[in-house]
PDB file of C-alpha atoms in Angstrom:
ATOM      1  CA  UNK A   1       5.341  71.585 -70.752  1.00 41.00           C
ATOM      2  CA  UNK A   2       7.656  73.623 -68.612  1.00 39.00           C
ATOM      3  CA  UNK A   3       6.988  75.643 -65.437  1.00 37.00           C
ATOM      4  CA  UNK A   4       7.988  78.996 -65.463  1.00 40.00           C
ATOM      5  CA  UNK A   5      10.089  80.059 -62.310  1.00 44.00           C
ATOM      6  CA  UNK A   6       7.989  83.093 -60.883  1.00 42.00           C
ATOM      7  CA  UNK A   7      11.136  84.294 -58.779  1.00 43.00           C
ATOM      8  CA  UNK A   8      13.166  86.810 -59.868  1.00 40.00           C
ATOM      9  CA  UNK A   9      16.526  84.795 -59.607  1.00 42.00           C
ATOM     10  CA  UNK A  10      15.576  81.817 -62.011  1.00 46.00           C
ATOM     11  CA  UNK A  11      14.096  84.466 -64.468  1.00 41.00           C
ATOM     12  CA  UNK A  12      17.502  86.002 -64.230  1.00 40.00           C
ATOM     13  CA  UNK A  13      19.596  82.487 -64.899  1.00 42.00           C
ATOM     14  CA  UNK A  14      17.235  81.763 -67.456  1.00 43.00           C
ATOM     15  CA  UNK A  15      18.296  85.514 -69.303  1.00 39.00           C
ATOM     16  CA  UNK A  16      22.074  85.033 -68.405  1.00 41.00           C
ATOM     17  CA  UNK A  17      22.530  81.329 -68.513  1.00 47.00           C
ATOM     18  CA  UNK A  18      26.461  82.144 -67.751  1.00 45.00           C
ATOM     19  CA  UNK A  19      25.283  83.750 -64.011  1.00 47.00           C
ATOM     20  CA  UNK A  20      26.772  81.682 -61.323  1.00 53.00           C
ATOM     21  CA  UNK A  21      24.479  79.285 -59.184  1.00 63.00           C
ATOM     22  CA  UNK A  22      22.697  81.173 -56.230  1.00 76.00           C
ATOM     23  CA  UNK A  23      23.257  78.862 -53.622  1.00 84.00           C
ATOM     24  CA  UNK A  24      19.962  79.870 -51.977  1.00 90.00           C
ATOM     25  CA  UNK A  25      18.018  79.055 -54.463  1.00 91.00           C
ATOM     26  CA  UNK A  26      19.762  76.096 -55.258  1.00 93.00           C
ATOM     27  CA  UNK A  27      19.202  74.844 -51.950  1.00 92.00           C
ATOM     28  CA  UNK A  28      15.121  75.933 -51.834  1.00 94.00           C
ATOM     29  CA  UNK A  29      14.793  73.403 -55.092  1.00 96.00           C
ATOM     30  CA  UNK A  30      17.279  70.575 -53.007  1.00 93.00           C
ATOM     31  CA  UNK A  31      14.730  70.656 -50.562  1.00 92.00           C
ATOM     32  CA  UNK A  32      11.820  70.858 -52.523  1.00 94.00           C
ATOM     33  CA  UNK A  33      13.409  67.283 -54.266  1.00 92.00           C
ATOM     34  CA  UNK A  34      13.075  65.625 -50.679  1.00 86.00           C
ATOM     35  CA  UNK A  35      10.242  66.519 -49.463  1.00 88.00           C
ATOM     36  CA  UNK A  36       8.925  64.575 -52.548  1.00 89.00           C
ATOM     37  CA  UNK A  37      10.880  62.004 -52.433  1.00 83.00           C
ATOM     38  CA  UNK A  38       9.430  61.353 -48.954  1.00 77.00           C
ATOM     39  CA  UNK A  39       6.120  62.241 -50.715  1.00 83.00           C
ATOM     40  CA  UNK A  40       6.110  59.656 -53.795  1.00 83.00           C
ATOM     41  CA  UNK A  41       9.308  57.733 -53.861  1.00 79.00           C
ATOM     42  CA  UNK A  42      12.388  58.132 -55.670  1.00 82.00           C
ATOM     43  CA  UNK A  43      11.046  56.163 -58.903  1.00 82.00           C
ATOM     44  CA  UNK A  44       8.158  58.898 -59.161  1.00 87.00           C
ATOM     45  CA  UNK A  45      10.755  62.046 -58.730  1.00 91.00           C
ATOM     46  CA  UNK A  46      10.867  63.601 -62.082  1.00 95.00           C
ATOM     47  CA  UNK A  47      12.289  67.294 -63.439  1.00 97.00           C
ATOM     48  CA  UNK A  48       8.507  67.994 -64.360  1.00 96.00           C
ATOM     49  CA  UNK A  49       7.607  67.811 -60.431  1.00 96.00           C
ATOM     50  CA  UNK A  50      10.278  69.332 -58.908  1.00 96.00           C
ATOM     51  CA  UNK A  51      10.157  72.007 -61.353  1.00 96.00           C
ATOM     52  CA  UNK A  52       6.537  72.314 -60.290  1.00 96.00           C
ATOM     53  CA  UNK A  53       6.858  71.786 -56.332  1.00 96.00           C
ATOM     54  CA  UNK A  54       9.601  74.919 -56.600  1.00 95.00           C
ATOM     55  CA  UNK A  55       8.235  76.700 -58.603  1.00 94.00           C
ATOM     56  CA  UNK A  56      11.162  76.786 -61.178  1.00 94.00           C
ATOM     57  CA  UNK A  57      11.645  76.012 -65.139  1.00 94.00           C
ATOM     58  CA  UNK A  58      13.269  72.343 -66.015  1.00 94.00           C
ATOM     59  CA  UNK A  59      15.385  74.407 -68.023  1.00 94.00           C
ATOM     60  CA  UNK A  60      16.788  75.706 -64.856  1.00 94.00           C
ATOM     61  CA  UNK A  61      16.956  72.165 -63.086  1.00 96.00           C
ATOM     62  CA  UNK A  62      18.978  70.464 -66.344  1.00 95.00           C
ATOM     63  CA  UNK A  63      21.286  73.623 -66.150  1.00 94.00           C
ATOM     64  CA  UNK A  64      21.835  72.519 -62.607  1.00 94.00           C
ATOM     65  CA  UNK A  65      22.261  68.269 -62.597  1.00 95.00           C
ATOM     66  CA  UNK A  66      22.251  66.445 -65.902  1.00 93.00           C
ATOM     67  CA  UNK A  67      20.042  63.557 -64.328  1.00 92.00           C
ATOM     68  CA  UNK A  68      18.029  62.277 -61.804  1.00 91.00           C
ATOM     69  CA  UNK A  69      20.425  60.652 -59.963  1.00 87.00           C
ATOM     70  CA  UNK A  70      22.663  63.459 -59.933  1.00 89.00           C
ATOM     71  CA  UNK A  71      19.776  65.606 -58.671  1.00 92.00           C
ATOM     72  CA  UNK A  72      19.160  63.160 -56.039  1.00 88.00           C
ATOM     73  CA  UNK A  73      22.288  63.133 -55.009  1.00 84.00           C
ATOM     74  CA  UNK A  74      23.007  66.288 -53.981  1.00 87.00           C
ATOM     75  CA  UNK A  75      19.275  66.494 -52.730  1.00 87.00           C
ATOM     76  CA  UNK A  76      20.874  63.834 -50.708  1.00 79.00           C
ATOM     77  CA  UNK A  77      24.279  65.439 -49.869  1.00 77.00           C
ATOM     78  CA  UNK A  78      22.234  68.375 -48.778  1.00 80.00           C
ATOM     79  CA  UNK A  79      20.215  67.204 -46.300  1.00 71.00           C
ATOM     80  CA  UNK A  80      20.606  64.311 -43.765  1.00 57.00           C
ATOM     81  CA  UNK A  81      23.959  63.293 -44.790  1.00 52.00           C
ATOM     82  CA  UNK A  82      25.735  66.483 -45.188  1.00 54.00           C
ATOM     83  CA  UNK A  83      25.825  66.382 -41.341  1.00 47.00           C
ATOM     84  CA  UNK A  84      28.025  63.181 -41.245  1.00 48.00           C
ATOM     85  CA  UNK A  85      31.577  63.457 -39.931  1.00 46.00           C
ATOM     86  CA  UNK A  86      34.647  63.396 -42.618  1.00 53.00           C
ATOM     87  CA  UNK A  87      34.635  60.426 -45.088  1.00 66.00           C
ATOM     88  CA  UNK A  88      37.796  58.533 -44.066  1.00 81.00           C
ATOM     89  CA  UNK A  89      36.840  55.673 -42.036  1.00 90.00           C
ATOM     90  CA  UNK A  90      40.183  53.829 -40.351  1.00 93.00           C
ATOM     91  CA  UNK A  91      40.474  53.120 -36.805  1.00 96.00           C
ATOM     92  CA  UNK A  92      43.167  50.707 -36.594  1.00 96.00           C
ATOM     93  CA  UNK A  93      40.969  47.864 -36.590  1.00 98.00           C
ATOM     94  CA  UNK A  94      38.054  45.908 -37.945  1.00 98.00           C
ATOM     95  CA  UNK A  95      35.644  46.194 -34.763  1.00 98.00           C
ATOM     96  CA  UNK A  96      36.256  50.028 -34.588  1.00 98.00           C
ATOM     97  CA  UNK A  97      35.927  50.563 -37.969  1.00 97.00           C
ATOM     98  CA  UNK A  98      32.535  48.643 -38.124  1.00 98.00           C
ATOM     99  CA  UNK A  99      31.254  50.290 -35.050  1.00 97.00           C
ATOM    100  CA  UNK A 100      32.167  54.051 -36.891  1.00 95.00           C
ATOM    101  CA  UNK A 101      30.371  52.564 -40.179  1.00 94.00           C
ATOM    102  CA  UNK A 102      27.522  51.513 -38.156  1.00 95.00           C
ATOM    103  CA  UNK A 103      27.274  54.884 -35.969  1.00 92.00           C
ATOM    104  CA  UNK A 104      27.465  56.893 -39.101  1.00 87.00           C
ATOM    105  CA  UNK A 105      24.324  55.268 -40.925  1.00 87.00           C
ATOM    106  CA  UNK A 106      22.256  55.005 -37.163  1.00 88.00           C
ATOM    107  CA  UNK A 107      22.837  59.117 -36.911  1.00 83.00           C
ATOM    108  CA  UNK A 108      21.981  59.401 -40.610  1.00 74.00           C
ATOM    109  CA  UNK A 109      18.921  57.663 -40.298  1.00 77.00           C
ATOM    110  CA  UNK A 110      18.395  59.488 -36.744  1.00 76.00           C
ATOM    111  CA  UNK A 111      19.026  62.756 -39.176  1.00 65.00           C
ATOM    112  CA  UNK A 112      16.004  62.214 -41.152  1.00 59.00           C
ATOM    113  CA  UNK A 113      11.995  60.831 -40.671  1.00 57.00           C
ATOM    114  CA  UNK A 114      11.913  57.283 -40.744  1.00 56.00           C
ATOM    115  CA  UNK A 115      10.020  58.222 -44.620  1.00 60.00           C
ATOM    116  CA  UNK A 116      13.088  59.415 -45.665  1.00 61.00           C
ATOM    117  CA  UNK A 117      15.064  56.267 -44.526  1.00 61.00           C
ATOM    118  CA  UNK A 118      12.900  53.860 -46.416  1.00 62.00           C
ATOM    119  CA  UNK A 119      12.580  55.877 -49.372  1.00 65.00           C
ATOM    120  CA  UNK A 120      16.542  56.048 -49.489  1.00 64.00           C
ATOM    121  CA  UNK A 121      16.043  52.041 -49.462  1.00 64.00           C
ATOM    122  CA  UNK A 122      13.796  51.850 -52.145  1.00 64.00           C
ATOM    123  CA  UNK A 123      15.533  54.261 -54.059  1.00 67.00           C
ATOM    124  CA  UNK A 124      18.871  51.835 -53.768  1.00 64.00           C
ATOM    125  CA  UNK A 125      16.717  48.758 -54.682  1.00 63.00           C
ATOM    126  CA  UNK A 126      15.496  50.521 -57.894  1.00 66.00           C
ATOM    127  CA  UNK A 127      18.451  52.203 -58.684  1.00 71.00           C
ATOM    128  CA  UNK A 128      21.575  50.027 -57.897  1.00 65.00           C
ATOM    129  CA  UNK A 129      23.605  52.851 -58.944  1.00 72.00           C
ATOM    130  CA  UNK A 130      22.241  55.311 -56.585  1.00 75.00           C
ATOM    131  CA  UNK A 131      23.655  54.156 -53.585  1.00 71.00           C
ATOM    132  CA  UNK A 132      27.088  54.117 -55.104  1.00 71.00           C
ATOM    133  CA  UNK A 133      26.975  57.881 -56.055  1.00 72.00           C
ATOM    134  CA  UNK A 134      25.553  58.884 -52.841  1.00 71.00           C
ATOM    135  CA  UNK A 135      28.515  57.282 -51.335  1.00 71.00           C
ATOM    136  CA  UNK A 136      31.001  59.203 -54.022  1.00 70.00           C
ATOM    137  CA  UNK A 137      29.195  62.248 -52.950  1.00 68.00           C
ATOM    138  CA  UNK A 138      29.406  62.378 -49.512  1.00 66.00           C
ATOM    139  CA  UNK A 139      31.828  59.440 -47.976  1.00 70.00           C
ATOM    140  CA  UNK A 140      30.730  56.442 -46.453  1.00 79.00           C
ATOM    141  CA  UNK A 141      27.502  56.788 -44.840  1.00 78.00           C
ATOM    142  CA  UNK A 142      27.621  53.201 -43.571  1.00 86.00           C
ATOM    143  CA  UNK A 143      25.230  51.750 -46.132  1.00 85.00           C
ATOM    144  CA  UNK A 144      28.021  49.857 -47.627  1.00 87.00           C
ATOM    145  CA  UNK A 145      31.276  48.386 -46.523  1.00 93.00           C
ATOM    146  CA  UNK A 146      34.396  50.219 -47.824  1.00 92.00           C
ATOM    147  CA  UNK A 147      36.668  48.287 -49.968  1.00 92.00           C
ATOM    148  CA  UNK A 148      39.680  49.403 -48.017  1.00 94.00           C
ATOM    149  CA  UNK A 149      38.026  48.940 -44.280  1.00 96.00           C
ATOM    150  CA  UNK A 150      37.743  44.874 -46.217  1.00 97.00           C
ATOM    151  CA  UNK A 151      41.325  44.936 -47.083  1.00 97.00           C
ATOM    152  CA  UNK A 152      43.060  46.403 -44.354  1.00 97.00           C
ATOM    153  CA  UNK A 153      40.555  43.428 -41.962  1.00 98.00           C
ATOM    154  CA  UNK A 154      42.314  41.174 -43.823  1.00 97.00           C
ATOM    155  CA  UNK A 155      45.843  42.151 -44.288  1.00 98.00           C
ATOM    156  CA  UNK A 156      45.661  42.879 -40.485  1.00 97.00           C
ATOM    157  CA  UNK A 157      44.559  38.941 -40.088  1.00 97.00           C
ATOM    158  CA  UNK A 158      41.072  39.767 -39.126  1.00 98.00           C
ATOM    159  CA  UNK A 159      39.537  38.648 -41.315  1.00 97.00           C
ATOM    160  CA  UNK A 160      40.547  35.660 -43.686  1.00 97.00           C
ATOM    161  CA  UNK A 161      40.996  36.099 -47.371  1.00 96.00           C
ATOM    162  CA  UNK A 162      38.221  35.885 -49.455  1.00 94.00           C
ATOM    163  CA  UNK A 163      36.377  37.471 -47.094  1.00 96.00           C
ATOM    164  CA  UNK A 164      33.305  39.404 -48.973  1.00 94.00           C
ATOM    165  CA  UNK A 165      31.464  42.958 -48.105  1.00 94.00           C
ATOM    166  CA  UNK A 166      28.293  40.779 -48.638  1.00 94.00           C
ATOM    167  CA  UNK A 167      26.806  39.976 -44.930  1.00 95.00           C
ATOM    168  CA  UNK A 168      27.823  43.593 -43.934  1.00 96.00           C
ATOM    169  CA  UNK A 169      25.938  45.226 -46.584  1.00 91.00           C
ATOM    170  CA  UNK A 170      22.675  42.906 -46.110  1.00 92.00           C
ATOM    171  CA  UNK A 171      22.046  43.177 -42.953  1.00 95.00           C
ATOM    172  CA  UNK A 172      23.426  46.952 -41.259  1.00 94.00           C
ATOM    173  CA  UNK A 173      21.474  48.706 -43.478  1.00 88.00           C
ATOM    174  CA  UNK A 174      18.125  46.638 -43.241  1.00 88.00           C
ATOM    175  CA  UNK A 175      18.479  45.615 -39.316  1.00 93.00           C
ATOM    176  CA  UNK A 176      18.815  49.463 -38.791  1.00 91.00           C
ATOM    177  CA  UNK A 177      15.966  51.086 -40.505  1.00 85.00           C
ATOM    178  CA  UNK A 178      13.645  48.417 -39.684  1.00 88.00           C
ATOM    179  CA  UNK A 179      14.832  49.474 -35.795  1.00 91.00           C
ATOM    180  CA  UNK A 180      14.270  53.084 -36.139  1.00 86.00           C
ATOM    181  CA  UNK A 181      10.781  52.308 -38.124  1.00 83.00           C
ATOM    182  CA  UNK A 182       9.739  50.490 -35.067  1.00 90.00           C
ATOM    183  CA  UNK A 183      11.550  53.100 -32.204  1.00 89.00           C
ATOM    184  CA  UNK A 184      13.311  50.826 -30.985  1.00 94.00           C
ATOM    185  CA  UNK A 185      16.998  52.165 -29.993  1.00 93.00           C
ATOM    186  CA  UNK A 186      20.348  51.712 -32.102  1.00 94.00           C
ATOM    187  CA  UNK A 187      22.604  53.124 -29.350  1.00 95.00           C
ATOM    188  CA  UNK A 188      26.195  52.196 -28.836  1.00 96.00           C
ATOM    189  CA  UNK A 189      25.046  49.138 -27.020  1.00 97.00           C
ATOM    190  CA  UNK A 190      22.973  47.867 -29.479  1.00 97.00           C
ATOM    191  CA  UNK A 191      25.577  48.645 -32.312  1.00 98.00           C
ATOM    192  CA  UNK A 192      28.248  46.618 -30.322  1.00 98.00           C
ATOM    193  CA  UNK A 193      26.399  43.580 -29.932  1.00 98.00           C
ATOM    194  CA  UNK A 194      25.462  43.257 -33.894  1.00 98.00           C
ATOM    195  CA  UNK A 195      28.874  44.162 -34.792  1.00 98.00           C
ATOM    196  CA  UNK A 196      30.596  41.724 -32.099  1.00 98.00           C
ATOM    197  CA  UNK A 197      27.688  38.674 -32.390  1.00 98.00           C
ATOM    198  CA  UNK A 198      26.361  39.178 -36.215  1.00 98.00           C
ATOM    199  CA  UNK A 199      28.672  41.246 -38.459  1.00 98.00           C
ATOM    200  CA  UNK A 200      31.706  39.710 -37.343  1.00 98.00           C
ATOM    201  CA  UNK A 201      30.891  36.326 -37.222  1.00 97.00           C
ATOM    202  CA  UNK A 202      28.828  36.848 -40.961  1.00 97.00           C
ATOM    203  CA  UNK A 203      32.296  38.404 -42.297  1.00 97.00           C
ATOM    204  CA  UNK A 204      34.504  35.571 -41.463  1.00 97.00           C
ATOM    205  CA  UNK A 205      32.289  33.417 -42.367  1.00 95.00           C
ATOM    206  CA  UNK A 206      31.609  34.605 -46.150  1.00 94.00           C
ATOM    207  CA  UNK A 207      35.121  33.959 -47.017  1.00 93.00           C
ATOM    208  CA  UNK A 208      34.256  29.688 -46.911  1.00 89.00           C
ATOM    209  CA  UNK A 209      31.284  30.166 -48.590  1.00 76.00           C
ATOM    210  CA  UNK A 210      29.795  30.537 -52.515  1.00 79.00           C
ATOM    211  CA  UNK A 211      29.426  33.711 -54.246  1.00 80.00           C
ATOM    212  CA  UNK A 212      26.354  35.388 -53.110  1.00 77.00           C
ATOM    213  CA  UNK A 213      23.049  34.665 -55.167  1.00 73.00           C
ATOM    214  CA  UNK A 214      22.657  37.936 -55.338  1.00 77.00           C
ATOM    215  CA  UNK A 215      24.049  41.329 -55.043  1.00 77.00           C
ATOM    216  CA  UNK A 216      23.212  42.709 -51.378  1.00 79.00           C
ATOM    217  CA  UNK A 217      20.248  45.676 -50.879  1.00 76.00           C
ATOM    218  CA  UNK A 218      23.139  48.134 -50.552  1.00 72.00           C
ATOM    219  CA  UNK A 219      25.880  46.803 -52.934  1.00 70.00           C
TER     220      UNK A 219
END
């Protein structure tokens, strides 16, 4: 069953499908997708609900983003993240360019309820390809260790080679939100002692070690 769109816009779009995107509107349904994912989680998001929560057709949603994930996404891109600074992350070396990883995710997660941060989570656990596309979509967001921030560690001498993104992105991501869902602070303090005493150390040491069992909550 659809849901008709009972503004005068969508009506339009659905008429003229060739009408460029209102932005406005656009951004009333991107919002509408957050507040349930908050709401329900990302596994119960569907077209159906969103077309229901704003009021709009799922004709006018699939017009929009192909998929889930792509709605998600720029639900995503929209909201807390689109705030984040520029995407390139390269300070000259690896301690400055974990602490600017490390900042970036903190204000992200500072950008949104702590809801929001653990649905984000979940969404990344259920969807291993989410967190991926959210990077693509709006540059590093700290979740994840950048392939060239790894490389440039160890070309630099660093970090030795072999040297895997695993440690970094089990624990930043984790350590953080669990912080924030129990206030306690993830100021520049706190974000140079776990980079100097735990990501560093955790780095180095993955290059002397076995491949991970597993892939890490935000590979």
């Amino acid at each position: 069953m659809s849901y008709r769109n009972s503004s005068a816009d969508d009506a339009a779009a659905e008429v003229r499908p060739g009408r460029p995107r209102d932005s406005v509107r656009e951004g009333e349904i991107l919002a509408c997708v957050l507040e349930l994912l908050a709401e329900v989680g990302y596994d119960a998001v569907t077209f159906e609900a969103v077309a229901r929560r704003a009021r709009s057709s799922k004709a006018t949603l699939y017009r929009r983003w192909g998929t889930k994930q792509e709605m998600v996404v720029a639900a995503v891109k929209a909201g807390p993240a689109s705030a984040g600074p520029g995407a390139v992350i390269d300070t000259g070396t690896l301690r400055g360019d974990l602490l600017a990883l490390c900042g970036r995710l903190a204000e992200t997660m500072r950008s949104s309820d702590g809801s929001m941060s653990l649905m984000l989570l979940q969404a990344g656990l259920e969807d291993p390809e989410l967190c991926s596309h959210i990077e693509e979509a709006t540059g590093p967001t700290g979740a994840k260790l950048p392939a060239p921030v790894l490389a440039a560690a160890v070309a630099r001498g660093e970090l030795p080679h072999g040297a895997r993104s695993f440690p970094y992105e089990e624990i930043t991501g984790s350590v953080l939100l669990l912080r924030r869902l129990n206030g306690l602070p993830t100021d520049p303090e706190y974000l140079a002692h776990l980079v100097d005493h735990i990501l560093v150390p955790a780095l180095r040491a993955s290059a002397a070690g076995d491949e991970p069992p597993t892939r890490a909550i935000f590979s």
